[in-house]
Amino acid sequence: MHKCLHLDEIVNHIVAFLSAGDRDDRVALASLARTCRALQDPALDALWHCQEDLFNILRCLPRDAWTYGEDVKLVTDDWIRFDFYARRIKRFGTMIRKPKKSPDLCLKPSVFVALSLRRTPAPFFPSLRHLHWGPVLGDNGHLEYVQFFSSPNLTHLKLAYGFQSWDNSLLSLICSLPKTCPHLQHLELIDESQHMAFALLSIVDELPMLH
């Protein structure tokens, strides 16, 4: 690309014409990232900005690390590629089931356990702003693992569950929000339990940006 076009505003306009939600546009963004150095970072940012599940990011680890049933010890170098893309994720909505796009994969709950054991206390996605977490297996949605996605940069958190799903894991999560997500602006709990209302009342004053 000509150096006259190496302006952030122009680069952003070029990338803005493409949508990561459209398959053809995703292919175009991936091509831009591979072939144009000036557009690489903006194109990758657009591609990874929103992720519905963990399947794409897990593919950044060695294959035997994310194949269910394998017991592989990851070393520091194995996380370099993972971190390169994980820091670009700003919106994440989790699904713990087999996706239509990857019929050969099935993400089991044990994957969260493995990731938590292999990672440092740092959040999986340090730039995450929006997190949507809900049940997909008819249980509590593995609330104990939400903490690995919480970060000081998180501004929007949505937790969707039925009455039978709330437990001590959620109460602990709610009470920890002022410390783990001090910049939280929007908190949505889809719930029928009064226990959560009392928990929220106890932390509202500790989240000054909440509205």
Tab-separated table of C-alpha atoms in Angstrom, residues 16-193:
chain	number	residue	atom	x	y	z
A	16	ALA	CA	-14.704	-0.527	8.376
A	17	PHE	CA	-16.091	-1.458	4.955
A	18	LEU	CA	-15.713	-5.100	5.918
A	19	SER	CA	-17.759	-6.858	8.577
A	20	ALA	CA	-16.354	-9.700	10.663
A	21	GLY	CA	-19.911	-11.030	10.886
A	22	ASP	CA	-20.040	-11.795	7.166
A	23	ARG	CA	-18.196	-14.865	5.874
A	24	ASP	CA	-16.907	-13.240	2.672
A	25	ASP	CA	-15.767	-10.172	4.592
A	26	ARG	CA	-13.956	-12.359	7.120
A	27	VAL	CA	-12.080	-13.975	4.258
A	28	ALA	CA	-11.187	-10.509	2.929
A	29	LEU	CA	-10.014	-9.342	6.362
A	30	ALA	CA	-7.869	-12.448	6.742
A	31	SER	CA	-6.345	-11.806	3.304
A	32	LEU	CA	-5.584	-8.191	4.210
A	33	ALA	CA	-3.913	-9.298	7.431
A	34	ARG	CA	-1.694	-11.754	5.538
A	35	THR	CA	-0.763	-9.588	2.568
A	36	CYS	CA	-0.611	-5.965	3.764
A	37	ARG	CA	1.609	-5.014	6.673
A	38	ALA	CA	-0.087	-1.620	7.113
A	39	LEU	CA	-3.503	-3.268	7.429
A	40	GLN	CA	-2.447	-6.313	9.421
A	41	ASP	CA	-3.227	-5.094	12.941
A	42	PRO	CA	-6.517	-3.305	12.089
A	43	ALA	CA	-7.706	-6.317	10.077
A	44	LEU	CA	-6.831	-8.749	12.865
A	45	ASP	CA	-8.501	-6.482	15.426
A	46	ALA	CA	-11.703	-6.580	13.357
A	47	LEU	CA	-11.523	-10.351	12.907
A	48	TRP	CA	-11.052	-11.084	16.584
A	49	HIS	CA	-13.107	-8.240	18.076
A	50	CYS	CA	-16.124	-10.449	18.802
A	51	GLN	CA	-15.946	-14.169	19.598
A	52	GLU	CA	-18.948	-16.328	20.451
A	53	ASP	CA	-16.970	-19.209	21.911
A	54	LEU	CA	-13.475	-20.523	22.626
A	55	PHE	CA	-12.989	-22.660	19.534
A	56	ASN	CA	-11.093	-20.141	17.409
A	57	ILE	CA	-8.715	-19.062	20.156
A	58	LEU	CA	-8.055	-22.657	21.242
A	59	ARG	CA	-6.834	-23.378	17.729
A	60	CYS	CA	-3.963	-21.000	18.476
A	61	LEU	CA	-2.567	-23.566	20.902
A	62	PRO	CA	-0.785	-26.739	19.766
A	63	ARG	CA	-3.387	-29.173	18.433
A	64	ASP	CA	-2.775	-31.793	21.105
A	65	ALA	CA	-3.477	-29.157	23.766
A	66	TRP	CA	-7.088	-28.562	22.735
A	67	THR	CA	-8.003	-32.053	21.591
A	68	TYR	CA	-10.347	-33.376	24.237
A	69	GLY	CA	-8.902	-36.223	26.254
A	70	GLU	CA	-5.259	-35.287	25.732
A	71	ASP	CA	-3.113	-34.547	28.769
A	72	VAL	CA	-0.430	-32.205	27.472
A	73	LYS	CA	1.746	-29.843	29.483
A	74	LEU	CA	1.968	-26.436	27.814
A	75	VAL	CA	5.135	-24.385	28.053
A	76	THR	CA	5.481	-20.596	27.926
A	77	ASP	CA	6.185	-20.514	24.184
A	78	ASP	CA	2.911	-22.334	23.491
A	79	TRP	CA	0.978	-19.297	24.737
A	80	ILE	CA	2.669	-16.702	22.502
A	81	ARG	CA	0.287	-17.130	19.562
A	82	PHE	CA	-2.706	-17.468	21.910
A	83	ASP	CA	-1.886	-14.158	23.619
A	84	PHE	CA	-1.231	-12.421	20.276
A	85	TYR	CA	-4.878	-12.930	19.298
A	86	ALA	CA	-6.510	-13.040	22.753
A	87	ARG	CA	-5.610	-9.412	23.457
A	88	ARG	CA	-7.714	-8.366	20.436
A	89	ILE	CA	-10.960	-9.870	21.762
A	90	LYS	CA	-13.305	-7.169	23.083
A	91	ARG	CA	-16.650	-9.017	23.123
A	92	PHE	CA	-17.166	-12.614	24.202
A	93	GLY	CA	-20.294	-14.742	24.526
A	94	THR	CA	-19.703	-18.293	25.621
A	95	MET	CA	-21.125	-21.575	24.370
A	96	ILE	CA	-20.067	-24.897	25.877
A	97	ARG	CA	-21.444	-27.162	23.185
A	98	LYS	CA	-20.590	-28.477	19.747
A	99	PRO	CA	-20.901	-25.621	17.210
A	100	LYS	CA	-22.283	-26.142	13.719
A	101	LYS	CA	-19.149	-24.656	12.193
A	102	SER	CA	-16.862	-27.236	13.826
A	103	PRO	CA	-18.660	-30.602	13.864
A	104	ASP	CA	-15.387	-32.390	14.572
A	105	LEU	CA	-14.898	-30.543	17.866
A	106	CYS	CA	-16.788	-30.667	21.117
A	107	LEU	CA	-15.688	-28.275	23.833
A	108	LYS	CA	-16.128	-30.000	27.180
A	109	PRO	CA	-16.386	-28.260	30.570
A	110	SER	CA	-13.018	-29.812	31.447
A	111	VAL	CA	-11.412	-27.440	28.942
A	112	PHE	CA	-11.973	-24.582	31.396
A	113	VAL	CA	-10.309	-26.580	34.135
A	114	ALA	CA	-7.320	-27.310	31.912
A	115	LEU	CA	-6.975	-23.653	30.897
A	116	SER	CA	-7.185	-22.450	34.484
A	117	LEU	CA	-4.428	-24.849	35.522
A	118	ARG	CA	-2.157	-23.928	32.634
A	119	ARG	CA	-2.542	-20.150	32.824
A	120	THR	CA	-1.298	-17.505	35.221
A	121	PRO	CA	-3.845	-15.504	37.255
A	122	ALA	CA	-4.043	-13.001	34.366
A	123	PRO	CA	-7.422	-12.935	32.512
A	124	PHE	CA	-7.699	-14.903	29.286
A	125	PHE	CA	-8.744	-11.791	27.338
A	126	PRO	CA	-7.094	-8.700	28.910
A	127	SER	CA	-8.886	-6.222	26.597
A	128	LEU	CA	-12.358	-7.714	27.052
A	129	ARG	CA	-15.137	-5.114	27.393
A	130	HIS	CA	-18.355	-7.133	26.964
A	131	LEU	CA	-19.002	-10.586	28.439
A	132	HIS	CA	-22.213	-12.593	27.967
A	133	TRP	CA	-22.375	-15.833	29.938
A	134	GLY	CA	-25.346	-18.191	29.958
A	135	PRO	CA	-26.307	-21.855	30.348
A	136	VAL	CA	-26.024	-24.157	27.363
A	137	LEU	CA	-25.953	-27.561	28.995
A	138	GLY	CA	-28.936	-27.249	31.305
A	139	ASP	CA	-26.775	-26.763	34.398
A	140	ASN	CA	-25.242	-23.753	36.116
A	141	GLY	CA	-23.186	-22.809	33.066
A	142	HIS	CA	-19.932	-23.410	34.933
A	143	LEU	CA	-20.036	-20.090	36.765
A	144	GLU	CA	-16.816	-20.861	38.572
A	145	TYR	CA	-14.953	-20.185	35.316
A	146	VAL	CA	-16.377	-16.709	34.658
A	147	GLN	CA	-13.605	-15.305	36.847
A	148	PHE	CA	-11.021	-16.215	34.211
A	149	PHE	CA	-12.700	-13.802	31.780
A	150	SER	CA	-13.198	-10.966	34.260
A	151	SER	CA	-10.748	-8.097	34.017
A	152	PRO	CA	-10.375	-4.435	35.044
A	153	ASN	CA	-11.299	-3.433	31.472
A	154	LEU	CA	-14.698	-5.154	31.541
A	155	THR	CA	-17.555	-2.630	31.242
A	156	HIS	CA	-20.549	-4.823	30.338
A	157	LEU	CA	-21.481	-8.130	31.972
A	158	LYS	CA	-24.593	-10.193	31.231
A	159	LEU	CA	-25.403	-13.394	33.131
A	160	ALA	CA	-28.468	-15.330	31.999
A	161	TYR	CA	-29.807	-18.227	34.050
A	162	GLY	CA	-33.006	-19.797	35.296
A	163	PHE	CA	-34.079	-19.878	38.917
A	164	GLN	CA	-32.618	-23.338	39.540
A	165	SER	CA	-29.189	-22.353	38.236
A	166	TRP	CA	-28.131	-19.804	40.841
A	167	ASP	CA	-25.772	-21.101	43.490
A	168	ASN	CA	-22.883	-20.015	45.711
A	169	SER	CA	-20.612	-19.698	42.669
A	170	LEU	CA	-22.698	-16.793	41.418
A	171	LEU	CA	-22.932	-15.137	44.829
A	172	SER	CA	-19.151	-15.284	45.115
A	173	LEU	CA	-18.772	-13.862	41.609
A	174	ILE	CA	-21.152	-10.961	42.283
A	175	CYS	CA	-19.425	-10.037	45.537
A	176	SER	CA	-16.010	-10.015	43.831
A	177	LEU	CA	-17.014	-7.649	41.000
A	178	PRO	CA	-15.862	-4.404	42.689
A	179	LYS	CA	-12.357	-5.826	42.879
A	180	THR	CA	-12.168	-7.756	39.585
A	181	CYS	CA	-14.191	-5.352	37.389
A	182	PRO	CA	-13.978	-1.879	38.969
A	183	HIS	CA	-14.967	-0.117	35.723
A	184	LEU	CA	-18.192	-2.061	35.215
A	185	GLN	CA	-20.883	0.186	33.723
A	186	HIS	CA	-23.632	-2.272	32.803
A	187	LEU	CA	-24.626	-5.396	34.733
A	188	GLU	CA	-27.539	-7.550	33.597
A	189	LEU	CA	-28.752	-10.592	35.516
A	190	ILE	CA	-31.613	-12.588	34.041
A	191	ASP	CA	-32.884	-14.206	37.207
A	192	GLU	CA	-35.929	-14.842	39.380
A	193	SER	CA	-34.133	-15.152	42.704
